[in-house]
Coordinates of C-alpha atoms in Angstrom, one line a residue:
M1 CA 38.2 24.0 -11.8
H2 CA 40.9 22.1 -9.5
E3 CA 40.4 18.2 -9.1
R4 CA 39.5 19.0 -5.3
E5 CA 36.6 21.1 -6.2
R6 CA 34.8 18.9 -8.6
I7 CA 32.0 16.9 -8.1
G8 CA 30.9 14.7 -10.3
R9 CA 27.6 15.2 -11.4
A10 CA 24.9 12.7 -13.7
G11 CA 21.2 13.7 -14.3
I12 CA 18.4 11.5 -15.0
G13 CA 15.1 12.7 -17.1
R14 CA 12.1 11.0 -17.6
Q15 CA 11.8 11.8 -21.5
G16 CA 14.1 9.3 -23.3
S17 CA 17.6 10.0 -21.1
E18 CA 17.2 7.5 -18.4
G19 CA 18.4 4.4 -19.6
D20 CA 21.1 6.5 -20.8
S21 CA 21.9 8.4 -17.6
L22 CA 22.1 5.3 -15.2
A23 CA 24.6 3.6 -18.0
A24 CA 27.0 6.8 -17.3
L25 CA 26.6 6.0 -13.8
R26 CA 27.4 2.5 -13.9
R27 CA 30.3 3.6 -16.1
R28 CA 31.5 6.0 -13.8
V29 CA 31.7 3.4 -10.8
E30 CA 32.9 1.4 -12.8
E31 CA 36.3 3.6 -13.6
I32 CA 36.5 3.9 -10.0
Q33 CA 36.6 0.2 -9.1
H34 CA 39.5 0.3 -12.0
A35 CA 41.4 3.2 -10.3
G36 CA 42.3 0.7 -7.4
T37 CA 39.2 1.4 -5.3
P38 CA 39.3 -2.0 -3.1
A39 CA 35.5 -3.6 -3.5
A40 CA 33.5 -3.9 0.0
G41 CA 31.8 -7.3 -1.3
A42 CA 28.8 -8.1 1.1
A43 CA 31.6 -7.9 3.9
R44 CA 29.1 -6.8 6.8
G45 CA 30.5 -4.1 9.9
H46 CA 30.1 -0.8 10.9
M47 CA 30.5 2.9 10.2
A48 CA 32.4 4.6 13.4
L49 CA 30.6 7.8 14.3
G50 CA 32.0 8.7 17.5
A51 CA 32.2 7.6 20.8
P52 CA 28.8 9.3 21.7
L53 CA 26.9 7.7 19.2
D54 CA 28.5 4.2 19.0
G55 CA 27.9 3.0 22.0
A56 CA 24.2 2.7 21.2
L57 CA 24.6 1.5 17.8
G58 CA 26.7 -1.4 18.8
G59 CA 30.4 -0.6 17.3
G60 CA 28.6 2.4 15.2
L61 CA 26.4 2.3 11.9
A62 CA 25.4 -0.2 10.5
L63 CA 26.9 -1.3 7.0
G64 CA 24.3 -3.4 4.3
A65 CA 21.4 -1.2 6.0
L66 CA 19.1 1.6 5.0
H67 CA 18.8 4.3 7.8
E68 CA 17.1 7.8 7.7
V69 CA 17.2 11.4 8.9
F70 CA 14.2 13.8 9.2
A71 CA 14.6 17.6 10.0
C72 CA 13.4 17.7 13.8
D73 CA 11.3 20.9 12.0
K74 CA 11.0 22.9 8.9
G75 CA 14.0 25.2 10.0
N76 CA 16.3 22.7 10.7
G77 CA 16.8 20.7 7.1
A78 CA 20.3 22.5 7.3
A79 CA 21.2 19.9 10.3
A80 CA 20.0 16.8 8.6
L81 CA 21.8 17.6 5.5
G82 CA 25.3 18.4 7.6
F83 CA 24.3 15.3 9.8
A84 CA 24.2 13.0 5.9
L85 CA 27.6 15.2 4.7
A86 CA 29.2 14.2 8.1
L87 CA 27.9 10.1 7.5
A88 CA 30.1 11.1 3.6
A89 CA 32.4 12.4 5.2
G90 CA 33.2 9.8 7.3
T91 CA 33.9 6.4 4.6
R92 CA 37.0 6.9 2.4
R93 CA 35.1 5.3 -0.3
P94 CA 33.0 7.1 -3.1
V95 CA 30.3 8.5 -2.0
V96 CA 26.7 8.8 -4.5
W97 CA 24.5 11.2 -3.6
V98 CA 21.0 11.0 -5.5
R99 CA 19.2 14.3 -5.4
Q100 CA 15.8 14.7 -6.6
D101 CA 15.8 18.4 -8.5
L102 CA 13.6 20.2 -6.3
A103 CA 15.9 19.1 -3.2
A104 CA 18.5 21.5 -4.8
L105 CA 15.7 23.7 -5.9
E106 CA 14.7 24.7 -2.0
G107 CA 17.4 23.6 -0.2
G108 CA 20.4 24.5 -2.3
D109 CA 23.2 23.0 -4.0
L110 CA 26.5 21.0 -2.7
Y111 CA 28.8 23.0 -3.0
G112 CA 32.6 21.8 -3.8
P113 CA 35.0 23.7 -1.4
G114 CA 32.2 23.8 1.5
C115 CA 31.7 19.8 1.2
A116 CA 35.8 19.7 1.7
A117 CA 35.7 21.8 4.6
F118 CA 33.1 19.9 6.2
G119 CA 35.9 16.9 6.1
L120 CA 34.6 15.4 2.6
D121 CA 36.9 15.4 -0.2
P122 CA 34.8 16.6 -3.9
A123 CA 36.7 13.9 -5.8
R124 CA 34.9 11.0 -4.2
L125 CA 31.7 12.4 -4.3
I126 CA 29.0 11.5 -7.1
V127 CA 25.8 13.8 -7.8
V128 CA 22.9 12.5 -9.3
Q129 CA 19.7 14.5 -10.2
G130 CA 16.5 12.9 -10.5
A131 CA 13.6 14.4 -12.2
D132 CA 11.1 13.1 -9.5
A133 CA 11.3 10.6 -6.8
T134 CA 10.8 7.8 -9.3
D135 CA 13.8 8.3 -10.9
T136 CA 15.4 9.4 -7.8
L137 CA 14.4 5.8 -6.1
A138 CA 15.6 4.4 -9.5
A139 CA 19.5 5.8 -9.6
A140 CA 19.9 4.9 -5.7
E141 CA 18.8 1.2 -6.5
E142 CA 21.5 1.1 -9.0
A143 CA 23.8 2.6 -7.0
L144 CA 23.4 0.3 -4.6
R145 CA 24.0 -2.4 -6.4
H146 CA 28.3 -1.6 -6.7
A147 CA 30.0 -2.4 -3.8
V148 CA 32.6 0.2 -4.3
L149 CA 31.2 2.7 -2.8
G150 CA 31.2 4.0 0.7
L151 CA 27.5 4.9 0.9
V152 CA 24.6 6.4 -1.2
V153 CA 22.5 9.1 0.1
V154 CA 19.1 9.2 -1.4
E155 CA 17.1 12.6 -1.4
P156 CA 13.6 12.7 -2.3
W157 CA 11.8 15.9 -2.0
G158 CA 8.3 16.5 0.1
M159 CA 6.4 13.1 0.9
P160 CA 6.0 11.4 -2.5
A161 CA 3.4 8.6 -3.1
R162 CA 6.2 7.0 -4.5
L163 CA 7.9 6.5 -1.5
D164 CA 6.4 3.7 0.8
L165 CA 7.1 0.9 2.7
T166 CA 7.7 -1.1 -0.3
A167 CA 9.9 1.0 -2.0
T168 CA 12.2 1.5 1.4
R169 CA 12.1 -2.3 1.4
R170 CA 13.9 -2.3 -1.6
L171 CA 16.3 0.0 -0.8
A172 CA 17.1 -2.2 2.2
L173 CA 17.3 -5.2 0.8
R174 CA 19.3 -3.7 -2.2
A175 CA 22.1 -2.5 0.5
E176 CA 22.1 -5.9 2.2
R177 CA 23.2 -7.6 -0.7
S178 CA 26.4 -5.3 -1.6
G179 CA 27.3 -4.4 1.8
V180 CA 26.8 -0.7 1.1
P181 CA 25.1 1.8 3.7
A182 CA 22.2 3.4 2.3
L183 CA 20.6 7.0 4.0
L184 CA 17.1 8.4 3.4
L185 CA 17.3 12.1 3.9
R186 CA 14.1 13.3 4.4
S187 CA 14.5 17.5 5.1
A188 CA 11.2 18.4 4.4
A189 CA 8.6 15.1 5.4
E190 CA 7.3 13.3 8.3
P191 CA 8.7 10.5 9.6
V192 CA 6.2 7.5 8.1
P193 CA 6.8 3.7 8.5
S194 CA 9.5 2.2 6.8
A195 CA 12.0 -0.6 6.2
A196 CA 15.2 1.4 7.9
A197 CA 17.4 0.0 10.5
T198 CA 17.7 3.4 12.1
R199 CA 16.1 6.6 12.3
W200 CA 17.7 10.1 12.9
L201 CA 16.1 13.5 14.0
A202 CA 18.7 16.5 13.8
S203 CA 18.2 20.0 14.6
A204 CA 21.2 22.7 15.1
A205 CA 22.4 23.2 18.4
P206 CA 24.4 26.1 19.8
S207 CA 28.0 26.1 19.1
G208 CA 31.2 27.9 20.0
A209 CA 35.0 27.7 20.0
A210 CA 36.5 27.3 23.0
G211 CA 37.8 29.7 24.8
A212 CA 36.8 31.8 22.1
P213 CA 33.6 35.0 22.4
A214 CA 30.5 33.8 22.4
F215 CA 29.8 35.5 19.6
C216 CA 32.3 33.3 17.1
L217 CA 31.4 30.5 15.4
G218 CA 32.6 27.5 16.5
P219 CA 31.7 23.9 15.2
P220 CA 29.0 22.4 13.4
A221 CA 27.0 21.3 16.4
F222 CA 24.1 19.1 16.5
A223 CA 21.4 17.8 18.8
L224 CA 20.3 14.5 17.6
E225 CA 18.0 11.9 18.4
L226 CA 18.2 8.2 17.6
A227 CA 14.2 7.7 17.5
R228 CA 14.7 4.1 16.1
N229 CA 17.3 1.8 16.3
R230 CA 16.6 -1.8 15.6
A231 CA 19.8 -3.5 17.0
G232 CA 19.6 -1.3 20.4
P233 CA 18.7 1.6 22.4
T234 CA 17.7 4.8 21.5
G235 CA 19.1 8.0 22.5
R236 CA 19.6 11.3 22.4
W237 CA 22.7 13.7 22.5
I238 CA 24.4 17.1 21.9
V239 CA 27.6 16.8 19.6
E240 CA 30.0 18.2 17.3
W241 CA 31.4 17.3 14.1
N242 CA 34.9 17.2 13.9
A243 CA 36.2 17.8 10.5
H244 CA 39.4 16.4 10.6
A245 CA 38.9 13.2 12.6
R246 CA 35.2 12.9 10.5
R247 CA 33.9 12.0 13.6
F248 CA 31.2 12.9 16.6
A249 CA 32.4 14.5 19.6
P250 CA 30.7 15.5 22.6
A251 CA 29.8 19.3 22.6
P252 CA 31.3 20.7 25.5
R253 CA 28.8 22.3 28.5
R254 CA 28.7 25.7 28.2
P255 CA 27.4 27.7 31.0
A256 CA 24.0 29.2 30.8
A257 CA 24.3 33.0 30.1
A258 CA 23.4 34.8 33.2
P259 CA 19.7 36.6 33.4
P260 CA 19.3 40.5 32.7
V261 CA 19.6 42.5 36.2
H262 CA 16.3 43.3 35.8
R263 CA 14.6 39.9 35.2
P264 CA 14.5 36.3 37.4
A265 CA 16.4 34.0 36.8
A266 CA 14.5 30.7 34.9
S267 CA 14.6 28.9 37.9
Q268 CA 12.7 31.3 39.9
G269 CA 9.3 31.9 37.3
P270 CA 6.8 29.4 36.9
A271 CA 7.4 25.8 36.4
R272 CA 6.7 24.8 32.7
A273 CA 4.7 21.7 31.7
D274 CA 6.8 20.3 28.8
G275 CA 6.9 17.0 29.2
P276 CA 9.3 14.5 31.3
A277 CA 12.6 15.3 31.9
P278 CA 15.1 13.5 30.0
V279 CA 16.7 10.8 31.9
V280 CA 20.4 10.2 31.0
V281 CA 21.3 6.6 30.5
G282 CA 25.2 6.0 30.6
S283 CA 26.3 8.0 27.4
F284 CA 22.7 8.8 25.5
E285 CA 19.5 10.4 26.7
R286 CA 15.8 9.0 26.8
R287 CA 12.8 10.3 27.8
A288 CA 11.2 9.0 30.5
G289 CA 7.3 8.0 31.2

């Protein structure tokens, strides 16, 4: 297999192999360090996501902190995973992605050529599989010890009791010590109290190539809500992912489709009571009320 299509992989189980697998993960990270990738140390800073988001984040996603992304509903697990892929592609350093086995079984495996098309070089990606939430969190904590990494994605499945407020505090502390950002990917879970610095809600948005017919596929598009931001405001955006620039950009406004001649326009129908309308504040949105 071509080097750029290879994804490093390590498995972690509960039947006597956990110690060996964690040791293998340490060796793999050490190989990356010896290959000449500069260590990040405990330096603080931000990972730029793109102008629409960076304003609310004070320059980008904070390094050395824990972040989390949830799917807005059960049908948007792919959107949450796509957001995680975008963050992984946004760093030029190696990325460790720790997945519980059920996450791969339910949501599908990571595909090397697909990662490359998204802007993430598979040669920089180390995938670790955990048998359950306990092993997944243990591997994530081990990975967060290594300052050479650009991101650690932690992907448990469902709502495991093991992933409580104390567990997220441990991840946040590990991230703070190494300066490496951690992302909790919760595709099949509901938001609960955690130590995360930011909480994102992701769903898919309409996409289309500029000037192309409506049925043509365009860049990946997301409806993102920053539901929690300990360092600043929250907001809502419709953005597209640019795999070449590895940044989010505002999605262009597309004209609404004209209603069929035998149907009234939406504005002519009865008013909907969906709650307060969003109020645009600068480059992001907040709900009034």
